[in-house]
Coordinates of C-alpha atoms and ligand atoms in Angstrom, one line a residue:
Chain A
X1092 CA 20.4 6.4 18.9
X1093 CA 21.6 9.7 20.3
X1094 CA 19.3 9.2 23.3
X1095 CA 20.9 5.9 23.9
X1096 CA 24.3 7.4 24.2
X1097 CA 23.3 10.2 26.5
X1098 CA 21.4 7.9 28.8
X1099 CA 24.3 5.7 29.1
X1100 CA 26.5 8.5 30.5
X1101 CA 23.9 9.7 33.0
X1102 CA 24.0 7.0 35.6
X1103 CA 27.3 6.4 37.3
X1104 CA 28.1 2.7 37.7
X1105 CA 26.9 1.4 41.0
X1106 CA 27.8 -1.8 42.6
X1107 CA 24.6 -3.7 43.0
X1108 CA 24.0 -6.4 45.5
X1109 CA 24.0 -9.6 43.6
X1110 CA 20.3 -10.5 43.4
X1111 CA 21.1 -13.6 41.4
X1112 CA 23.3 -16.6 42.2
X1113 CA 26.5 -16.8 40.3
X1114 CA 29.0 -19.4 41.2
X1115 CA 32.1 -17.2 41.5
X1116 CA 34.5 -20.2 41.1
X1117 CA 33.5 -21.4 37.7
X1118 CA 34.8 -18.4 35.7
X1119 CA 38.4 -18.7 37.0
X1120 CA 39.6 -20.7 34.0
X1121 CA 41.9 -18.9 31.6
X1122 CA 39.4 -18.2 28.8
X1123 CA 39.1 -14.6 27.8
X1124 CA 35.9 -12.7 28.3
X1125 CA 34.0 -11.8 25.1
X1126 CA 31.0 -10.0 26.5
X1127 CA 30.5 -8.6 29.9
X1128 CA 27.2 -7.0 30.8
X1129 CA 27.6 -4.6 33.6
X1130 CA 24.4 -3.4 35.3
X1131 CA 22.7 -3.3 32.0
X1132 CA 19.1 -1.9 31.8
X1133 CA 16.8 -1.5 28.9
X1134 CA 13.4 0.1 28.5
X1135 CA 10.9 -0.1 25.7
X1136 CA 9.3 3.3 26.3
X1137 CA 8.1 2.8 29.9
X1138 CA 8.4 -0.9 29.9
X1139 CA 11.5 -2.0 31.9
X1140 CA 12.5 -5.1 29.8
X1141 CA 16.0 -5.8 31.1
X1142 CA 16.9 -5.1 34.8
X1143 CA 20.5 -4.9 36.0
X1144 CA 21.8 -7.7 33.9
X1145 CA 25.2 -8.7 34.9
X1146 CA 27.1 -11.7 33.6
X1147 CA 30.1 -12.7 31.6
X1148 CA 30.4 -14.6 28.3
X1149 CA 33.6 -16.4 27.6
X1150 CA 35.5 -17.3 24.5
X1151 CA 34.9 -20.5 22.6
X1152 CA 32.0 -21.5 24.6
X1153 CA 28.3 -22.0 23.9
X1154 CA 26.2 -19.9 26.3
X1155 CA 22.6 -20.7 26.3
X1156 CA 19.9 -18.3 27.4
X1157 CA 16.7 -19.9 28.6
X1158 CA 13.6 -18.5 30.2
X1159 CA 9.8 -18.1 29.7
X1160 CA 8.3 -16.2 26.8
X1161 CA 8.6 -12.4 27.2
X1162 CA 11.4 -12.5 29.8
X1163 CA 13.8 -10.5 27.6
X1164 CA 16.0 -13.1 26.0
X1165 CA 15.6 -11.8 22.5
X1166 CA 16.0 -8.2 23.8
X1167 CA 19.2 -9.1 25.5
X1168 CA 20.7 -10.9 22.5
X1169 CA 19.7 -8.1 20.2
X1170 CA 21.4 -5.6 22.6
X1171 CA 24.7 -7.4 22.1
X1172 CA 24.9 -6.3 18.5
X1173 CA 22.8 -3.2 19.1
X1174 CA 20.0 -4.4 16.9
X1175 CA 17.6 -3.1 19.6
X1176 CA 18.4 0.4 18.4
X1177 CA 16.2 -0.2 15.4
X1178 CA 13.2 0.2 17.8
X1179 CA 12.9 3.9 18.3
X1180 CA 11.5 3.8 21.8
X1181 CA 14.4 1.9 23.3
X1182 CA 16.4 3.5 26.1
X1183 CA 19.4 1.9 27.8
X1184 CA 21.5 2.4 30.8
X1185 CA 24.6 0.6 32.1
X1186 CA 27.2 -0.9 29.8
X1187 CA 28.0 -4.0 27.8
X1188 CA 31.7 -4.6 27.2
X1189 CA 32.7 -6.4 24.1
X1190 CA 36.4 -7.5 24.5
X1191 CA 36.8 -4.7 27.0
X1192 CA 35.1 -1.9 25.1
X1193 CA 31.7 -0.5 25.8
X1194 CA 29.6 -1.1 22.7
X1195 CA 27.3 1.8 23.5
X1196 CA 30.2 4.3 23.7
X1197 CA 29.6 7.2 21.4
X1198 CA 32.7 6.4 19.3
X1199 CA 31.9 2.7 18.8
X1200 CA 30.6 2.4 15.2
X1201 CA 27.7 0.0 15.1
X1202 CA 28.8 -1.3 11.7
X1203 CA 32.2 -2.3 13.2
X1204 CA 30.5 -4.1 16.1
X1205 CA 28.2 -6.1 13.8
X1206 CA 31.1 -7.4 11.6
X1207 CA 32.5 -8.9 14.8
X1208 CA 29.2 -10.1 16.2
X1209 CA 27.1 -11.9 13.7
X1210 CA 23.5 -12.9 14.2
X1211 CA 21.3 -15.8 13.1
X1212 CA 17.6 -15.1 13.4
X1213 CA 14.7 -17.2 14.6
X1214 CA 13.1 -17.4 11.2
X1215 CA 15.4 -18.2 8.3
X1216 CA 15.7 -14.8 6.5
X1217 CA 17.8 -15.3 3.3
X1218 CA 17.7 -12.5 0.8
X1219 CA 15.7 -13.2 -2.3
X1220 CA 18.9 -13.7 -4.2
X1221 CA 21.0 -16.6 -5.3
X1222 CA 22.7 -18.8 -2.7
X1223 CA 26.1 -17.4 -3.8
X1224 CA 24.9 -13.8 -3.5
X1225 CA 23.5 -14.4 -0.1
X1226 CA 26.7 -15.7 1.3
X1227 CA 28.8 -13.1 -0.6
X1228 CA 26.7 -10.3 0.7
X1229 CA 28.7 -9.7 3.9
X1230 CA 32.2 -9.7 2.2
X1231 CA 30.9 -7.5 -0.6
X1232 CA 29.5 -4.8 1.7
X1233 CA 32.9 -4.8 3.4
X1234 CA 34.5 -4.1 0.1
X1235 CA 35.7 -7.4 -1.3
X1236 CA 35.3 -7.5 -5.1
X1237 CA 37.8 -10.1 -6.2
X1238 CA 35.8 -13.0 -7.6
X1239 CA 38.4 -15.6 -6.6
X1240 CA 38.4 -14.4 -3.0
X1241 CA 34.7 -14.3 -2.9
X1242 CA 34.4 -17.8 -4.4
X1243 CA 36.7 -19.0 -1.7
X1244 CA 34.8 -17.3 1.1
X1245 CA 31.5 -18.6 -0.2
X1246 CA 32.8 -22.2 -0.3
X1247 CA 34.5 -22.0 3.0
X1248 CA 31.4 -20.5 4.7
X1249 CA 29.1 -23.1 3.1
X1250 CA 31.3 -25.9 4.2
X1251 CA 31.5 -24.3 7.7
X1252 CA 27.7 -24.4 7.8
X1253 CA 27.6 -28.0 6.7
X1254 CA 25.6 -27.3 3.6
X1255 CA 28.2 -27.2 0.9
X1256 CA 27.5 -30.7 -0.4
X1257 CA 23.8 -30.0 -0.7
X1258 CA 24.1 -26.8 -2.6
X1259 CA 27.4 -26.8 -4.5
X1260 CA 25.7 -27.6 -7.8
X1261 CA 23.1 -24.8 -7.5
X1262 CA 25.0 -21.9 -6.1
X1263 CA 23.3 -19.6 -8.5
X1264 CA 19.8 -20.7 -7.8
X1265 CA 17.5 -18.6 -5.6
X1266 CA 17.9 -19.3 -1.9
X1267 CA 14.1 -19.3 -1.6
X1268 CA 14.0 -22.6 -3.4
X1269 CA 15.7 -24.4 -0.4
X1270 CA 13.9 -26.0 2.5
X1271 CA 13.6 -24.2 5.8
X1272 CA 16.5 -26.1 7.4
X1273 CA 18.7 -25.5 4.4
X1274 CA 17.8 -21.8 4.4
X1275 CA 18.8 -21.6 8.1
X1276 CA 22.1 -23.1 7.4
X1277 CA 22.6 -20.7 4.4
X1278 CA 21.9 -17.9 7.0
X1279 CA 24.5 -19.4 9.2
X1280 CA 27.0 -19.5 6.3
X1281 CA 26.1 -15.9 5.5
X1282 CA 27.0 -15.1 9.0
X1283 CA 30.3 -17.0 8.9
X1284 CA 31.2 -15.2 5.7
X1285 CA 31.8 -12.0 7.6
X1286 CA 34.3 -13.9 9.7
X1287 CA 32.8 -12.9 13.1
X1288 CA 34.2 -13.5 16.5
X1289 CA 30.8 -14.1 18.2
X1290 CA 27.7 -15.6 16.7
X1291 CA 24.3 -14.7 18.3
X1292 CA 21.5 -17.2 17.6
X1293 CA 17.9 -16.4 18.5
X1294 CA 16.0 -19.7 18.6
X1295 CA 17.7 -20.8 15.4
X1296 CA 16.0 -24.2 15.3
X1297 CA 12.5 -23.3 16.4
X1298 CA 11.2 -23.3 12.7
X1299 CA 13.1 -26.5 11.8
X1300 CA 12.2 -30.2 11.8
X1301 CA 14.0 -32.6 14.2
X1302 CA 16.6 -33.7 11.6
X1303 CA 17.5 -30.2 10.5
X1304 CA 17.6 -29.3 14.2
X1305 CA 20.2 -32.0 14.8
X1306 CA 22.3 -30.8 11.9
X1307 CA 22.3 -27.3 13.2
X1308 CA 23.1 -28.5 16.7
X1309 CA 26.0 -30.6 15.5
X1310 CA 27.1 -27.5 13.5
X1311 CA 27.1 -25.4 16.7
X1312 CA 29.3 -27.9 18.4
X1313 CA 31.7 -27.6 15.5
X1314 CA 31.6 -23.8 15.4
X1315 CA 32.4 -23.5 19.0
X1316 CA 36.1 -24.3 18.3
X1317 CA 36.5 -21.1 16.4
X1318 CA 33.7 -18.9 17.6
X1319 CA 31.9 -17.9 20.8
X1320 CA 28.2 -18.6 20.5
X1321 CA 25.3 -17.2 22.4
X1322 CA 22.1 -19.0 21.8
X1323 CA 18.5 -18.4 22.9
X1324 CA 16.4 -21.5 23.1
X1325 CA 13.1 -22.7 24.4
X1326 CA 14.2 -26.3 24.3
X1327 CA 15.6 -27.5 27.6
X1328 CA 17.1 -30.6 26.1
X1329 CA 18.8 -28.5 23.4
X1330 CA 20.3 -26.2 26.0
X1331 CA 21.5 -29.2 28.0
X1332 CA 22.9 -30.9 24.9
X1333 CA 24.9 -28.1 23.3
X1334 CA 25.8 -25.4 25.8
X1335 CA 28.6 -25.0 28.3
X1336 CA 27.0 -22.4 30.3
X1337 CA 23.4 -21.6 30.8
X1338 CA 21.8 -18.4 32.0
X1339 CA 18.2 -18.3 33.2
X1340 CA 16.2 -15.1 32.6
X1341 CA 13.0 -14.3 34.4
X1342 CA 11.0 -11.1 34.0
X1343 CA 14.0 -9.2 32.6
X1344 CA 16.4 -10.4 35.3
X1345 CA 19.1 -13.0 35.5
X1346 CA 18.0 -15.5 38.0
X1347 CA 20.8 -18.0 37.7
X1348 CA 24.0 -18.4 35.7
X1349 CA 26.2 -21.5 35.9
X1350 CA 27.8 -24.3 34.1
X1351 CA 25.0 -26.1 32.1
X1352 CA 25.4 -29.4 33.9
X1353 CA 24.9 -27.8 37.2
X1354 CA 21.9 -25.7 36.2
X1355 CA 20.2 -28.8 35.0
X1356 CA 21.3 -31.1 37.8
X1357 CA 21.5 -29.0 40.9
X1358 CA 20.0 -25.5 40.4
X1359 CA 20.4 -23.3 43.4
X1360 CA 17.4 -21.1 42.8
X1361 CA 13.9 -22.6 43.3
X1362 CA 12.6 -20.6 40.3
X1363 CA 15.2 -22.2 38.1
X1364 CA 14.3 -25.6 39.3
X1365 CA 10.6 -24.9 38.7
X1366 CA 11.3 -23.7 35.2
X1367 CA 13.5 -26.5 34.0
X1368 CA 11.3 -29.1 35.5
X1369 CA 8.4 -27.6 33.5
X1370 CA 6.4 -26.3 36.4
X1371 CA 5.9 -22.9 34.9
X1372 CA 6.8 -20.8 31.8
Chain B
X937 CA -19.6 -30.3 28.7
X938 CA -22.5 -28.5 27.1
X939 CA -22.5 -28.4 23.4
X940 CA -23.3 -25.0 22.0
X941 CA -23.1 -25.9 18.4
X942 CA -26.1 -28.1 17.6
X943 CA -25.5 -30.1 14.4
X944 CA -29.1 -30.2 13.3
X945 CA -29.5 -26.5 13.6
X946 CA -26.3 -26.0 11.7
X947 CA -27.5 -28.2 8.9
X948 CA -30.8 -26.3 8.8
X949 CA -29.1 -22.9 8.6
X950 CA -26.6 -24.2 6.1
X951 CA -28.9 -23.7 3.1
X952 CA -29.7 -20.1 3.8
X953 CA -26.0 -19.4 4.5
X954 CA -25.0 -20.9 1.2
X955 CA -27.8 -18.9 -0.6
X956 CA -26.6 -15.7 0.9
X957 CA -23.1 -16.4 -0.1
X958 CA -24.3 -16.9 -3.7
X959 CA -26.3 -13.7 -3.7
X960 CA -23.3 -11.6 -2.6
X961 CA -21.1 -13.2 -5.2
X962 CA -23.6 -12.2 -7.8
X963 CA -23.7 -8.6 -6.6
X964 CA -19.9 -8.3 -6.7
X965 CA -19.9 -9.9 -10.1
X966 CA -22.5 -7.4 -11.4
X967 CA -20.5 -4.5 -10.0
X968 CA -17.4 -5.7 -11.9
X969 CA -19.4 -6.3 -15.1
X970 CA -20.7 -2.7 -15.0
X971 CA -17.3 -1.2 -15.1
X972 CA -16.2 -3.7 -17.7
X973 CA -19.2 -3.1 -19.9
X974 CA -18.7 0.7 -19.8
X975 CA -15.1 0.3 -20.9
X976 CA -16.1 -2.1 -23.7
X977 CA -18.8 0.3 -25.0
X978 CA -16.4 3.2 -24.9
X979 CA -13.6 1.4 -26.7
X980 CA -15.9 -0.1 -29.4
X981 CA -17.5 3.3 -30.1
X982 CA -14.1 5.0 -30.4
X983 CA -12.7 2.4 -32.6
X984 CA -15.8 2.4 -34.9
X985 CA -15.5 6.1 -35.3
X986 CA -11.8 6.6 -35.6
X987 CA -10.4 3.5 -37.1
X988 CA -11.1 4.8 -40.7
X989 CA -8.8 7.7 -40.1
X990 CA -5.8 5.7 -38.8
X991 CA -3.3 5.5 -41.6
X992 CA 0.2 6.5 -42.4
X993 CA -0.8 10.1 -43.4
X994 CA -2.5 10.5 -40.0
X995 CA 0.8 9.9 -38.3
X996 CA 2.8 11.9 -40.8
X997 CA 0.6 15.1 -41.1
X998 CA 0.5 18.2 -38.9
X999 CA -2.8 19.7 -37.8
X1000 CA -5.0 21.1 -40.5
X1001 CA -8.3 22.9 -41.2
X1002 CA -9.4 19.9 -43.3
X1003 CA -10.3 16.8 -41.5
X1004 CA -8.9 14.5 -44.1
X1005 CA -5.5 16.2 -44.0
X1006 CA -5.3 16.5 -40.2
X1007 CA -2.6 14.4 -38.4
X1008 CA -1.1 13.8 -35.0
X1009 CA 2.6 14.1 -35.9
X1010 CA 3.3 17.3 -33.9
X1011 CA 1.1 16.2 -30.9
X1012 CA 2.5 12.7 -30.7
X1013 CA 6.1 13.8 -30.9
X1014 CA 5.3 16.6 -28.5
X1015 CA 3.8 14.3 -25.9
X1016 CA 6.7 11.9 -26.2
X1017 CA 9.2 14.7 -25.7
X1018 CA 7.2 16.0 -22.7
X1019 CA 7.3 12.5 -21.2
X1020 CA 11.0 12.4 -21.6
X1021 CA 11.1 15.3 -19.2
X1022 CA 8.4 14.0 -16.9
X1023 CA 9.6 10.5 -16.4
X1024 CA 13.2 11.1 -15.1
X1025 CA 12.2 14.2 -13.1
X1026 CA 9.2 12.7 -11.3
X1027 CA 10.7 9.2 -10.7
X1028 CA 14.0 10.4 -9.4
X1029 CA 12.4 13.1 -7.1
X1030 CA 9.6 10.7 -6.0
X1031 CA 11.8 7.7 -5.2
X1032 CA 14.3 9.9 -3.4
X1033 CA 11.6 11.5 -1.3
X1034 CA 10.1 8.1 -0.5
X1035 CA 13.5 6.8 0.6
X1036 CA 14.0 9.8 2.8
X1037 CA 10.5 9.5 4.4
X1038 CA 10.6 5.7 4.9
X1039 CA 14.3 5.1 5.8
X1040 CA 15.8 8.3 7.2
X1041 CA 13.1 10.5 8.6
X1042 CA 12.5 10.2 12.3
X1043 CA 8.9 9.9 13.5
X1044 CA 8.4 13.4 14.6
X1045 CA 5.5 15.9 14.1
X1046 CA 7.2 17.6 11.2
X1047 CA 7.6 14.4 9.2
X1048 CA 4.1 13.3 10.0
X1049 CA 2.9 16.6 8.7
X1050 CA 4.9 16.1 5.5
X1051 CA 3.6 12.5 5.1
X1052 CA 0.0 13.6 5.5
X1053 CA 0.3 16.5 3.1
X1054 CA 1.9 14.4 0.4
X1055 CA -1.2 12.2 0.4
X1056 CA -3.3 15.3 0.3
X1057 CA -1.4 16.7 -2.6
X1058 CA -2.3 13.6 -4.6
X1059 CA -5.9 14.8 -4.4
X1060 CA -5.4 18.4 -5.5
X1061 CA -7.2 19.1 -8.9
X1062 CA -4.8 19.1 -11.8
X1063 CA -5.9 22.6 -12.9
X1064 CA -4.4 24.0 -9.7
X1065 CA -1.0 22.4 -10.7
X1066 CA -1.5 24.1 -14.1
X1067 CA -1.8 27.5 -12.3
X1068 CA 1.3 26.7 -10.3
X1069 CA 3.2 25.8 -13.5
X1070 CA 2.1 28.9 -15.2
X1071 CA 3.2 31.1 -12.3
X1072 CA 6.5 29.4 -11.5
X1073 CA 7.9 27.8 -14.7
X1074 CA 6.3 29.8 -17.5
X1075 CA 6.5 33.2 -15.9
X1076 CA 8.9 33.3 -13.0
X1077 CA 11.6 31.1 -14.6
X1078 CA 10.7 32.4 -18.0
X1079 CA 10.5 29.0 -19.7
X1080 CA 7.5 30.0 -21.8
X1081 CA 5.1 27.5 -23.2
X1082 CA 7.9 25.1 -23.7
X1083 CA 8.3 21.3 -23.3
X1084 CA 10.4 21.9 -20.2
X1085 CA 7.7 24.1 -18.5
X1086 CA 4.9 21.6 -19.3
X1087 CA 7.1 18.6 -18.3
X1088 CA 8.0 20.1 -15.0
X1089 CA 4.4 21.0 -14.3
X1090 CA 3.3 17.5 -15.1
X1091 CA 6.1 16.1 -12.9
X1092 CA 4.8 18.1 -9.9
X1093 CA 1.3 16.8 -10.7
X1094 CA 2.2 13.2 -10.5
X1095 CA 5.0 13.5 -7.9
X1096 CA 2.7 12.8 -4.9
X1097 CA 1.3 9.6 -6.6
X1098 CA 4.8 8.3 -7.2
X1099 CA 6.0 9.1 -3.7
X1100 CA 3.0 7.3 -2.1
X1101 CA 3.5 4.3 -4.4
X1102 CA 7.2 4.2 -3.7
X1103 CA 6.6 4.5 0.0
X1104 CA 4.3 1.6 0.0
X1105 CA 6.7 -0.5 -2.0
X1106 CA 9.5 0.3 0.3
X1107 CA 7.4 -0.4 3.4
X1108 CA 6.5 -3.8 2.0
X1109 CA 10.1 -5.0 2.1
X1110 CA 10.1 -7.4 5.0
X1111 CA 11.7 -6.2 8.2
X1112 CA 13.7 -9.4 8.5
X1113 CA 15.7 -8.6 5.4
X1114 CA 16.7 -5.2 6.6
X1115 CA 17.7 -6.9 9.9
X1116 CA 19.8 -9.5 8.1
X1117 CA 21.6 -6.7 6.2
X1118 CA 22.2 -4.5 9.3
X1119 CA 23.2 -7.6 11.3
X1120 CA 26.2 -8.1 9.0
X1121 CA 27.4 -4.5 9.5
X1122 CA 25.9 -3.0 6.4
X1123 CA 25.3 0.8 6.5
X1124 CA 21.9 2.2 5.9
X1125 CA 22.9 3.2 2.4
X1126 CA 24.2 -0.2 1.5
X1127 CA 21.0 -1.8 2.9
X1128 CA 18.9 0.6 0.8
X1129 CA 20.7 0.0 -2.4
X1130 CA 21.3 -3.8 -2.1
X1131 CA 18.2 -5.0 -0.2
X1132 CA 15.4 -2.5 -0.1
X1133 CA 15.4 -1.0 -3.6
X1134 CA 15.8 -4.3 -5.5
X1135 CA 12.8 -5.7 -3.7
X1136 CA 10.8 -2.5 -4.0
X1137 CA 11.5 -1.8 -7.7
X1138 CA 8.6 -3.8 -9.2
X1139 CA 6.2 -1.9 -6.9
X1140 CA 7.8 1.4 -7.6
X1141 CA 7.7 0.9 -11.3
X1142 CA 4.1 -0.1 -11.4
X1143 CA 3.1 2.9 -9.5
X1144 CA 5.3 5.2 -11.5
X1145 CA 4.0 4.0 -14.9
X1146 CA 0.4 4.4 -13.7
X1147 CA 1.3 8.0 -12.7
X1148 CA 3.1 8.6 -16.0
X1149 CA 0.0 7.3 -17.9
X1150 CA -2.0 9.9 -16.0
X1151 CA 0.5 12.6 -17.0
X1152 CA 0.3 11.8 -20.7
X1153 CA -3.5 12.0 -20.7
X1154 CA -3.9 15.2 -18.6
X1155 CA -5.2 18.2 -20.4
X1156 CA -6.2 20.9 -17.8
X1157 CA -2.6 21.9 -16.8
X1158 CA -1.6 22.2 -20.5
X1159 CA -4.7 24.4 -21.2
X1160 CA -3.8 26.7 -18.2
X1161 CA -0.2 27.0 -19.3
X1162 CA -1.4 28.0 -22.7
X1163 CA 0.1 25.2 -24.9
X1164 CA -0.9 26.0 -28.5
X1165 CA -2.9 23.5 -30.6
X1166 CA -1.9 24.1 -34.1
X1167 CA 1.8 23.7 -34.6
X1168 CA 3.4 23.0 -37.9
X1169 CA 6.9 22.1 -36.8
X1170 CA 8.5 19.5 -34.6
X1171 CA 10.1 20.5 -31.3
X1172 CA 13.8 21.3 -31.7
X1173 CA 14.8 21.4 -28.0
X1174 CA 13.6 21.5 -24.4
X1175 CA 12.6 25.2 -24.8
X1176 CA 10.7 25.0 -28.0
X1177 CA 6.9 25.3 -28.2
X1178 CA 5.0 22.1 -28.8
X1179 CA 1.5 20.6 -28.6
X1180 CA 0.4 17.4 -26.9
X1181 CA -2.0 14.6 -27.8
X1182 CA -4.8 15.5 -25.3
X1183 CA -4.7 19.1 -26.4
X1184 CA -5.0 18.1 -30.0
X1185 CA -7.9 15.7 -29.3
X1186 CA -9.6 18.4 -27.2
X1187 CA -9.3 20.9 -30.1
X1188 CA -10.6 18.4 -32.7
X1189 CA -13.5 17.4 -30.5
X1190 CA -14.8 20.9 -30.0
X1191 CA -14.8 21.8 -33.8
X1192 CA -18.2 22.1 -35.4
X1193 CA -17.6 19.9 -38.5
X1194 CA -18.8 16.3 -37.9
X1195 CA -15.8 14.8 -39.6
X1196 CA -13.5 16.2 -36.9
X1197 CA -15.3 14.0 -34.4
X1198 CA -13.9 11.0 -36.2
X1199 CA -10.4 12.6 -36.3
X1200 CA -10.7 13.1 -32.5
X1201 CA -11.6 9.4 -32.1
X1202 CA -8.5 8.5 -34.2
X1203 CA -6.4 10.7 -31.9
X1204 CA -7.9 8.9 -28.9
X1205 CA -6.9 5.6 -30.4
X1206 CA -3.3 6.8 -30.8
X1207 CA -3.3 8.0 -27.2
X1208 CA -4.6 4.6 -26.0
X1209 CA -2.0 2.8 -28.0
X1210 CA 0.7 4.8 -26.3
X1211 CA -0.9 4.0 -22.9
X1212 CA -1.0 0.3 -23.7
X1213 CA 2.6 0.4 -24.8
X1214 CA 3.7 2.1 -21.6
X1215 CA 1.8 -0.4 -19.4
X1216 CA 3.3 -3.3 -21.3
X1217 CA 6.8 -1.9 -20.7
X1218 CA 5.9 -1.7 -17.0
X1219 CA 4.8 -5.3 -17.0
X1220 CA 7.9 -6.4 -18.8
X1221 CA 10.3 -4.6 -16.4
X1222 CA 8.4 -6.0 -13.5
X1223 CA 8.6 -9.6 -14.7
X1224 CA 12.2 -9.2 -15.4
X1225 CA 12.9 -8.0 -11.8
X1226 CA 10.7 -10.6 -10.2
X1227 CA 12.5 -13.3 -12.0
X1228 CA 15.8 -12.1 -10.6
X1229 CA 14.6 -11.6 -7.1
Ligands
LIG1129 N1 9.7 -3.6 19.9 C1 9.2 -3.7 21.2 N2 8.5 -2.7 21.7 C2 7.9 -2.7 22.9 N3 8.1 -3.8 23.8 C3 8.8 -4.8 23.3 C4 9.3 -4.9 22.0 N4 10.0 -6.0 21.8 C5 9.8 -6.7 23.0 N5 9.1 -6.0 23.9 C6 8.7 -6.4 25.2 O1 9.9 -6.7 26.0 C7 9.7 -7.9 26.7 C8 10.8 -8.9 26.3 O2 10.6 -9.3 25.0 P1 11.5 -10.4 24.3 O3 11.2 -10.4 22.8 O4 12.9 -10.0 24.6 O5 11.1 -11.7 25.0 P2 11.7 -13.2 24.8 O6 12.2 -13.6 26.0 O7 12.5 -13.2 23.6 O8 10.3 -14.0 24.5 P3 10.1 -15.2 23.5 O9 10.6 -16.4 24.2 O10 8.6 -15.3 23.4 O11 10.8 -14.9 22.2 C9 8.3 -8.4 26.4 O12 7.5 -8.0 27.5 C10 7.9 -7.7 25.2 O13 6.5 -7.4 25.2
LIG1130 MG1 12.4 -14.1 21.6

C-alpha cells in the first residue's frame, strides 16, 4: 500500500494526447462528476494492465464498461474502491478523483472511500450468516447498534434491492439457502445498507438465469435515481438496455467513450464497431 | 474427421480397466483394515487386562505399593490441572500467531523463514521440548516441577501444531468473503473478528483438540522435567507439585509385579476415556458452529 502512495507522487501529471475518441460535447450537461480518472496507470508486477485511463463518470447515471476478456475491466472497477490493493504486486501511477479528491492520496482512508463506493461482485458472495445479519453487516461495522434502526435499514435495503417480499418471512434464515439470483440481490441490499454514493458492479448478472437477470436490470434502472452506477458487462444487449454511457476498453486502454446509443449505433472507432458487432473478443 | 477412439477397442479394454479398478480398491481397503485391526487388538487387550481394576476405589485412591490399593486420583486430577494451563496458553498464542502470519504479515523473506520454521518445529522430538522446559521454566524462572512449568512446556510442544492448523483454517476462508467485508469499508480487525474467525473456528478447534490430546498423552517432557510419580496429595495451586496420567501409567508398567500390568491397563483405559471425552467436546463445538454458519 505504501508503494502505491509513493509511486503516485513520482510522476508529474502530464497532458497526454488523446489516443481515444471522446465526444467533448456530451459531458456539458449539469450533472456533477463522481469519478474522474486522470492518466491512470496500473501494473501487476511487470504487466501493464491499465494504460493512461482518462474519463469521467457522472452522477445518477449508469456507466457500462465493455471489452474483451482480460482487457482490464475488473481491474479498473476494483481500482475505484482500491480493492486492487489487496493484490500485493500492484503498482499505480496517475490519479483517480472521487468527487474531486484523489483516492490514492496518502491521507484518504480506504475504509472511508469504501463506505461511499459500494461493490457488488460477479459471483454472489453473501456471508454464511442469516439474511438479516448479511444486510446489517455494513451498518454494524460502522457502529450502529440500535436494533430499531438496524431493522429499518435492513427492510429499506431489502426493499431497495427488490427482494423484501421474497425474504421478509425468513430474515433469520441462512442466506446460503437462497437461489443464486436471490443471493445476488441480497448482496445488492447489503451494499445499499451502507448508504453508498456509487455502486460498482462487476458482471453482476453473469451467474444468473434470464429472469433473475431481468430483475437485477430493472433494479439498476431504479437505483440510478439515487446512486451512480458503474457496471462491467460482457452482454452487449445489457449494456445497451441499461446504461447511459458506455466505455470500451481494449488491452488496458480506453478506446471509446460516449453516450450508449451512439456507441451502439455509430461508433467512431473501427475497433469498437468490430467488438460490438461480435467480430472479435 | 479421423476417429481416434475406436469403440470396439474401448469395449475390449473395458474389462481389464474395470478389473484394475477393483484390485486397487481392494489394496486400499486392506491398508485401512490393517490400521483398524491393530487398533481393535490394542483396545481389546487393554480392556481385557484393565477392566477388572476400574472401580470407584481406583478413581479415589492415590498411588500405592500394593496393586489392589493403587489408584489414579492424583494423576487424573494432575493431568486435568495441567491441561487447564495448556489449553488457554497454547490456543491463544497459536491462534494469535496464525492470525498474524496469515492476515498481517507481508510476504517477505523473514516471514517465509518464520513460516517454514514453525512447520519444522512441529517435527522436533518432544524430549527436546522437555529439555527446553527444564532449562527455562523449571530452572531459570524457578517454577520447579510444578503444574505451571509442565503446562507451559506442553504448550510449547503443541504450539506449532495449533499454529499450522489455525493457519490452514484461516486460509480456507474464501477470498470472496473477505472482499465482501473490505468492500463495505470494514477494517482488517473487523473483517477478522466478524468474517474470518467465525468461519475458521471449527477448523481451529479440531486442530487444537487434536493437539491437546497429544499433550495429555505425552510422557517424555514430563520425565525430563522430573515430575514425580508417587504423590499422596492433590495439587493446591499452579505452583504445587503433581503427577500426570502418562507418568503414572509408565511407572506402573515398569514394575516387576504382574498385577501392576493390569493396573497400568486400567490407567490406560482412564486416559482413553479422557481422550474420547475431549474429542466429543470438539465434535460438539464444531457442530454447534457449523449450524450457525
Ligand atoms: N491478481 C492479478 N495478478 C496478476 N495479473 C492480473 C491479476 N488480475 C488480473 N491480472 C491481469 O490483468 C489483466 C486484466 O485483468 P482483468 O481481470 O481486469 O480483466 P477483465 O477485463 O475483467 O476480464 P474478464 O472479462 O475476463 O473478467 C489480465 O491480463 C490479467 O491477466
Ligand atoms: Mg473481470
